[in-house]
mmCIF file of C-alpha atoms in Angstrom:
data_model
loop_
_atom_site.group_PDB
_atom_site.id
_atom_site.type_symbol
_atom_site.label_atom_id
_atom_site.label_comp_id
_atom_site.label_asym_id
_atom_site.label_seq_id
_atom_site.Cartn_x
_atom_site.Cartn_y
_atom_site.Cartn_z
ATOM 1 C CA ALA A 248 -184.892 -71.434 -0.631
ATOM 2 C CA GLN A 249 -183.629 -74.457 1.083
ATOM 3 C CA LYS A 250 -185.092 -77.075 2.749
ATOM 4 C CA VAL A 251 -184.303 -80.204 4.787
ATOM 5 C CA THR A 252 -187.349 -82.894 4.912
ATOM 6 C CA GLN A 253 -186.620 -85.970 7.638
ATOM 7 C CA ALA A 254 -190.156 -87.804 6.923
ATOM 8 C CA GLN A 255 -189.297 -90.086 9.770
ATOM 9 C CA THR A 256 -190.495 -88.527 13.200
ATOM 10 C CA GLU A 257 -189.745 -91.497 15.437
ATOM 11 C CA ILE A 258 -187.922 -94.830 14.581
ATOM 12 C CA SER A 259 -187.807 -98.076 16.998
ATOM 13 C CA VAL A 260 -185.784 -100.921 16.856
ATOM 14 C CA VAL A 261 -184.745 -103.580 18.401
ATOM 15 C CA GLU A 262 -180.793 -103.821 19.443
ATOM 16 C CA LYS A 263 -178.452 -105.395 16.968
ATOM 17 C CA GLU A 264 -181.134 -104.046 13.839
ATOM 18 C CA ASP A 265 -179.814 -102.257 10.849
ATOM 19 C CA VAL A 266 -181.783 -98.922 10.790
ATOM 20 C CA THR A 267 -181.795 -96.145 7.930
ATOM 21 C CA LEU A 268 -182.704 -92.018 8.702
ATOM 22 C CA ASP A 269 -183.919 -90.674 5.550
ATOM 23 C CA CYS A 270 -183.202 -87.089 4.634
ATOM 24 C CA VAL A 271 -184.418 -85.228 1.509
ATOM 25 C CA TYR A 272 -182.863 -81.868 0.507
ATOM 26 C CA GLU A 273 -184.087 -79.078 -1.608
ATOM 27 C CA THR A 274 -181.604 -75.923 -2.897
ATOM 28 C CA ARG A 275 -180.888 -74.050 -5.898
ATOM 29 C CA ASP A 276 -177.325 -73.840 -5.164
ATOM 30 C CA THR A 277 -174.733 -75.651 -6.885
ATOM 31 C CA THR A 278 -172.344 -75.973 -4.347
ATOM 32 C CA TYR A 279 -173.386 -76.500 -0.600
ATOM 33 C CA TYR A 280 -172.916 -78.509 2.096
ATOM 34 C CA LEU A 281 -174.783 -81.698 4.003
ATOM 35 C CA PHE A 282 -174.215 -82.870 7.173
ATOM 36 C CA TRP A 283 -175.785 -85.294 10.081
ATOM 37 C CA TYR A 284 -175.912 -84.405 13.934
ATOM 38 C CA LYS A 285 -176.513 -86.259 16.843
ATOM 39 C CA GLN A 286 -178.258 -84.591 19.804
ATOM 40 C CA PRO A 287 -178.352 -87.669 23.076
ATOM 41 C CA PRO A 288 -180.697 -86.825 25.874
ATOM 42 C CA SER A 289 -178.070 -84.643 27.348
ATOM 43 C CA GLY A 290 -179.235 -81.790 24.706
ATOM 44 C CA GLU A 291 -175.562 -81.079 22.874
ATOM 45 C CA LEU A 292 -175.561 -81.525 19.037
ATOM 46 C CA VAL A 293 -173.053 -83.607 18.115
ATOM 47 C CA PHE A 294 -171.396 -83.336 14.491
ATOM 48 C CA LEU A 295 -171.211 -86.527 12.739
ATOM 49 C CA ILE A 296 -170.327 -85.741 9.040
ATOM 50 C CA ARG A 297 -170.136 -83.211 6.774
ATOM 51 C CA ARG A 298 -170.756 -83.795 2.796
ATOM 52 C CA ASN A 299 -169.682 -81.503 0.094
ATOM 53 C CA SER A 300 -171.781 -81.212 -2.814
ATOM 54 C CA PHE A 301 -169.517 -82.201 -5.646
ATOM 55 C CA ASP A 302 -168.211 -85.460 -3.836
ATOM 56 C CA GLU A 303 -170.895 -87.875 -3.929
ATOM 57 C CA GLN A 304 -168.986 -90.933 -2.737
ATOM 58 C CA ASN A 305 -170.441 -93.341 -0.003
ATOM 59 C CA GLU A 306 -169.096 -92.789 3.247
ATOM 60 C CA ILE A 307 -168.514 -95.438 6.108
ATOM 61 C CA SER A 308 -167.478 -94.844 9.841
ATOM 62 C CA GLY A 309 -167.381 -97.847 11.708
ATOM 63 C CA ARG A 310 -171.079 -98.933 12.332
ATOM 64 C CA TYR A 311 -172.166 -95.432 10.421
ATOM 65 C CA SER A 312 -172.290 -94.934 6.848
ATOM 66 C CA TRP A 313 -173.927 -92.293 4.678
ATOM 67 C CA ASN A 314 -175.368 -92.506 0.726
ATOM 68 C CA PHE A 315 -175.331 -89.335 -0.983
ATOM 69 C CA GLN A 316 -177.906 -89.112 -4.754
ATOM 70 C CA LYS A 317 -177.570 -85.986 -5.982
ATOM 71 C CA SER A 318 -180.161 -87.746 -8.592
ATOM 72 C CA THR A 319 -182.731 -87.755 -5.622
ATOM 73 C CA SER A 320 -181.461 -85.140 -3.596
ATOM 74 C CA SER A 321 -180.945 -87.473 -0.970
ATOM 75 C CA PHE A 322 -178.667 -87.743 2.021
ATOM 76 C CA ASN A 323 -179.558 -91.094 4.323
ATOM 77 C CA PHE A 324 -177.714 -92.166 6.912
ATOM 78 C CA THR A 325 -177.508 -95.999 8.190
ATOM 79 C CA ILE A 326 -176.563 -97.557 11.462
ATOM 80 C CA THR A 327 -175.629 -100.981 11.041
ATOM 81 C CA ALA A 328 -175.913 -103.355 13.990
ATOM 82 C CA SER A 329 -177.419 -100.789 16.555
ATOM 83 C CA GLN A 330 -176.608 -100.287 20.096
ATOM 84 C CA VAL A 331 -178.406 -98.609 23.080
ATOM 85 C CA VAL A 332 -175.773 -95.463 23.059
ATOM 86 C CA ASP A 333 -177.357 -94.288 19.410
ATOM 87 C CA SER A 334 -180.812 -93.855 21.000
ATOM 88 C CA ALA A 335 -180.914 -90.296 19.740
ATOM 89 C CA VAL A 336 -182.140 -87.447 18.003
ATOM 90 C CA TYR A 337 -180.572 -86.967 14.433
ATOM 91 C CA PHE A 338 -180.672 -83.907 12.502
ATOM 92 C CA CYS A 339 -179.657 -83.558 8.905
ATOM 93 C CA ALA A 340 -179.005 -80.298 7.614
ATOM 94 C CA LEU A 341 -178.140 -78.221 4.508
ATOM 95 C CA SER A 342 -175.723 -74.975 4.192
ATOM 96 C CA GLU A 343 -175.152 -73.212 1.212
ATOM 97 C CA ALA A 344 -171.426 -72.845 0.681
ATOM 98 C CA ARG A 345 -170.039 -69.019 1.137
ATOM 99 C CA ILE A 346 -166.833 -67.743 1.156
ATOM 100 C CA GLN A 347 -167.689 -65.375 3.974
ATOM 101 C CA GLY A 348 -169.925 -64.263 6.138
ATOM 102 C CA ALA A 349 -172.561 -66.804 8.021
ATOM 103 C CA GLN A 350 -172.968 -70.173 7.376
ATOM 104 C CA LYS A 351 -176.407 -70.732 8.490
ATOM 105 C CA LEU A 352 -177.505 -74.494 8.751
ATOM 106 C CA VAL A 353 -180.715 -75.578 7.790
ATOM 107 C CA PHE A 354 -182.206 -78.080 9.623
ATOM 108 C CA GLY A 355 -184.970 -81.038 9.341
ATOM 109 C CA GLN A 356 -187.201 -81.317 11.718
ATOM 110 C CA GLY A 357 -185.144 -84.599 13.441
ATOM 111 C CA THR A 358 -185.992 -88.356 13.743
ATOM 112 C CA ARG A 359 -185.984 -89.691 17.385
ATOM 113 C CA LEU A 360 -184.377 -93.187 17.375
ATOM 114 C CA THR A 361 -185.084 -95.442 19.757
ATOM 115 C CA ILE A 362 -183.101 -98.822 20.350
ATOM 116 C CA ASN A 363 -184.721 -101.123 22.888
ATOM 117 C CA PRO A 364 -182.662 -104.268 24.081
ATOM 118 C CA GLY B 258 -162.289 -73.851 27.022
ATOM 119 C CA ALA B 259 -162.583 -77.434 25.387
ATOM 120 C CA GLY B 260 -166.330 -76.984 24.263
ATOM 121 C CA VAL B 261 -168.909 -74.150 23.968
ATOM 122 C CA SER B 262 -170.047 -73.578 27.298
ATOM 123 C CA GLN B 263 -173.965 -71.725 27.769
ATOM 124 C CA SER B 264 -175.236 -70.833 30.769
ATOM 125 C CA PRO B 265 -177.696 -71.042 32.998
ATOM 126 C CA SER B 266 -178.551 -74.656 31.643
ATOM 127 C CA ASN B 267 -182.407 -74.139 32.587
ATOM 128 C CA LYS B 268 -183.520 -70.807 33.335
ATOM 129 C CA VAL B 269 -187.820 -70.339 34.363
ATOM 130 C CA THR B 270 -188.997 -66.691 33.914
ATOM 131 C CA GLU B 271 -192.244 -65.256 34.511
ATOM 132 C CA LYS B 272 -193.928 -63.624 31.419
ATOM 133 C CA GLY B 273 -193.023 -59.775 30.736
ATOM 134 C CA LYS B 274 -189.660 -60.098 32.290
ATOM 135 C CA ASP B 275 -186.007 -59.901 30.703
ATOM 136 C CA VAL B 276 -183.515 -62.685 30.251
ATOM 137 C CA GLU B 277 -179.626 -63.150 29.768
ATOM 138 C CA LEU B 278 -178.542 -66.129 27.996
ATOM 139 C CA ARG B 279 -174.483 -66.832 28.016
ATOM 140 C CA CYS B 280 -172.382 -68.420 25.393
ATOM 141 C CA ASP B 281 -168.232 -68.711 26.458
ATOM 142 C CA PRO B 282 -167.269 -70.506 22.434
ATOM 143 C CA ILE B 283 -164.414 -72.195 21.934
ATOM 144 C CA SER B 284 -161.307 -70.315 22.348
ATOM 145 C CA GLY B 285 -159.961 -69.345 19.622
ATOM 146 C CA HIS B 286 -163.196 -69.765 17.268
ATOM 147 C CA THR B 287 -163.503 -66.792 15.606
ATOM 148 C CA ALA B 288 -167.756 -67.193 14.421
ATOM 149 C CA LEU B 289 -170.202 -67.719 16.996
ATOM 150 C CA TYR B 290 -174.018 -68.727 16.106
ATOM 151 C CA TRP B 291 -177.667 -68.646 18.173
ATOM 152 C CA TYR B 292 -179.617 -71.035 16.941
ATOM 153 C CA ARG B 293 -183.512 -71.963 19.075
ATOM 154 C CA GLN B 294 -185.118 -75.255 19.181
ATOM 155 C CA SER B 295 -188.497 -75.187 20.042
ATOM 156 C CA LEU B 296 -191.119 -77.584 19.731
ATOM 157 C CA GLY B 297 -193.085 -76.176 16.879
ATOM 158 C CA GLN B 298 -190.440 -74.335 14.449
ATOM 159 C CA GLY B 299 -187.580 -77.160 15.170
ATOM 160 C CA LEU B 300 -183.837 -75.564 15.285
ATOM 161 C CA GLU B 301 -184.049 -71.922 13.728
ATOM 162 C CA PHE B 302 -181.052 -69.728 12.871
ATOM 163 C CA LEU B 303 -181.410 -66.350 15.249
ATOM 164 C CA ILE B 304 -177.826 -64.358 14.802
ATOM 165 C CA TYR B 305 -173.973 -64.595 13.883
ATOM 166 C CA PHE B 306 -171.242 -62.925 14.693
ATOM 167 C CA GLN B 307 -167.784 -62.751 13.278
ATOM 168 C CA GLY B 308 -164.527 -60.873 14.421
ATOM 169 C CA ASN B 309 -165.083 -57.301 14.144
ATOM 170 C CA SER B 310 -167.667 -57.748 10.970
ATOM 171 C CA ALA B 311 -171.128 -56.526 11.631
ATOM 172 C CA PRO B 312 -173.124 -59.363 12.848
ATOM 173 C CA ASP B 313 -175.851 -60.940 10.866
ATOM 174 C CA LYS B 314 -179.142 -60.640 12.772
ATOM 175 C CA SER B 315 -181.456 -61.856 9.914
ATOM 176 C CA GLY B 316 -183.032 -64.656 12.236
ATOM 177 C CA LEU B 317 -183.335 -62.745 15.366
ATOM 178 C CA PRO B 318 -187.670 -63.091 15.743
ATOM 179 C CA SER B 319 -188.519 -59.450 17.209
ATOM 180 C CA ASP B 320 -187.186 -56.639 18.298
ATOM 181 C CA ARG B 321 -187.250 -57.906 21.850
ATOM 182 C CA PHE B 322 -184.084 -60.505 21.116
ATOM 183 C CA SER B 323 -180.892 -59.016 20.880
ATOM 184 C CA ALA B 324 -177.104 -60.241 21.482
ATOM 185 C CA GLU B 325 -173.852 -59.064 21.858
ATOM 186 C CA ARG B 326 -170.369 -60.452 21.608
ATOM 187 C CA THR B 327 -167.598 -58.778 23.574
ATOM 188 C CA GLY B 328 -163.681 -59.173 23.152
ATOM 189 C CA GLY B 329 -164.692 -61.118 20.178
ATOM 190 C CA SER B 330 -165.637 -64.199 22.553
ATOM 191 C CA VAL B 331 -168.257 -64.319 25.217
ATOM 192 C CA SER B 332 -171.808 -63.696 23.933
ATOM 193 C CA THR B 333 -174.877 -62.737 25.579
ATOM 194 C CA LEU B 334 -178.495 -62.984 24.156
ATOM 195 C CA THR B 335 -180.939 -61.013 25.451
ATOM 196 C CA ILE B 336 -184.971 -61.312 25.203
ATOM 197 C CA GLN B 337 -186.757 -58.590 26.523
ATOM 198 C CA ARG B 338 -190.661 -58.620 28.208
ATOM 199 C CA THR B 339 -190.557 -62.250 27.524
ATOM 200 C CA GLN B 340 -193.496 -64.226 26.418
ATOM 201 C CA GLN B 341 -194.591 -67.825 26.422
ATOM 202 C CA GLU B 342 -194.031 -68.536 22.991
ATOM 203 C CA ASP B 343 -189.643 -67.397 23.619
ATOM 204 C CA SER B 344 -190.041 -71.220 25.640
ATOM 205 C CA ALA B 345 -187.262 -73.133 23.520
ATOM 206 C CA VAL B 346 -183.782 -74.181 24.084
ATOM 207 C CA TYR B 347 -181.320 -71.876 23.070
ATOM 208 C CA LEU B 348 -178.106 -73.298 21.774
ATOM 209 C CA CYS B 349 -174.919 -71.765 21.220
ATOM 210 C CA ALA B 350 -172.311 -72.604 18.359
ATOM 211 C CA SER B 351 -169.032 -71.478 17.512
ATOM 212 C CA SER B 352 -166.677 -72.607 14.408
ATOM 213 C CA PRO B 353 -162.923 -71.293 13.184
ATOM 214 C CA GLU B 354 -163.541 -69.176 10.310
ATOM 215 C CA GLY B 355 -163.870 -70.857 7.220
ATOM 216 C CA GLY B 356 -160.970 -71.256 5.134
ATOM 217 C CA THR B 357 -160.099 -73.138 2.381
ATOM 218 C CA GLY B 358 -160.638 -76.392 3.935
ATOM 219 C CA GLY B 359 -164.592 -75.149 3.317
ATOM 220 C CA PHE B 360 -167.062 -75.109 6.377
ATOM 221 C CA TYR B 361 -166.925 -77.941 8.764
ATOM 222 C CA GLY B 362 -170.121 -77.260 10.874
ATOM 223 C CA TYR B 363 -170.206 -76.046 13.883
ATOM 224 C CA THR B 364 -169.286 -76.998 17.585
ATOM 225 C CA PHE B 365 -172.620 -76.577 19.521
ATOM 226 C CA GLY B 366 -173.165 -75.924 23.426
ATOM 227 C CA SER B 367 -175.498 -78.077 25.588
ATOM 228 C CA GLY B 368 -178.167 -74.911 25.369
ATOM 229 C CA THR B 369 -180.456 -73.266 27.565
ATOM 230 C CA ARG B 370 -183.694 -74.538 28.360
ATOM 231 C CA LEU B 371 -186.090 -71.539 29.006
ATOM 232 C CA THR B 372 -189.344 -71.716 30.444
ATOM 233 C CA VAL B 373 -191.899 -68.765 30.192
ATOM 234 C CA VAL B 374 -194.797 -69.436 32.985
#
């Protein structure tokens, strides 16, 4: 069975600090996808990144970076120089790679990130 | 439309009543999903529609829940004889059918917050 664990329920930091959100996953699949979504107070889940299990390259997008390590089954997300607008609930998710049919996402419980001015 | 549209945004209903939640996916997206976000269970997959194929209903929690998708576009999630444990945010998402580019995740709507009193 697939499982995603986000051990950090809530994180609170002061603006401009760096913050890392942890994500650990479990799957028996050899091919899978990992995702991060942001859920601001408006409620909409906003797609941030997708990572294929064959691609272990880390990725940087502006102040956001992701560290994928298959050896530890982790897909951590770092925000550099955090800003108040980064305050949201962040979800890590896992999906098996399927040729057809439902691509179901298994979500972690989410980490509520609060950036204080 | 430009995004996934859900209505109503909020719904308060009395226990035992039936409710209908509507989702209008992004134009051209053939795959449509319903998820439920509740405090106790996090984000859970409910049902998946893809074109004219039989829907994947494996996530529906009971036979009080049903959904349909008319004309391959708008979907309605119906909950009969609502119970207090049905209180949650119901999220709809759509995606283009995954092809050789793989699965890039969904676009979510803002959800319908259902409160059963």
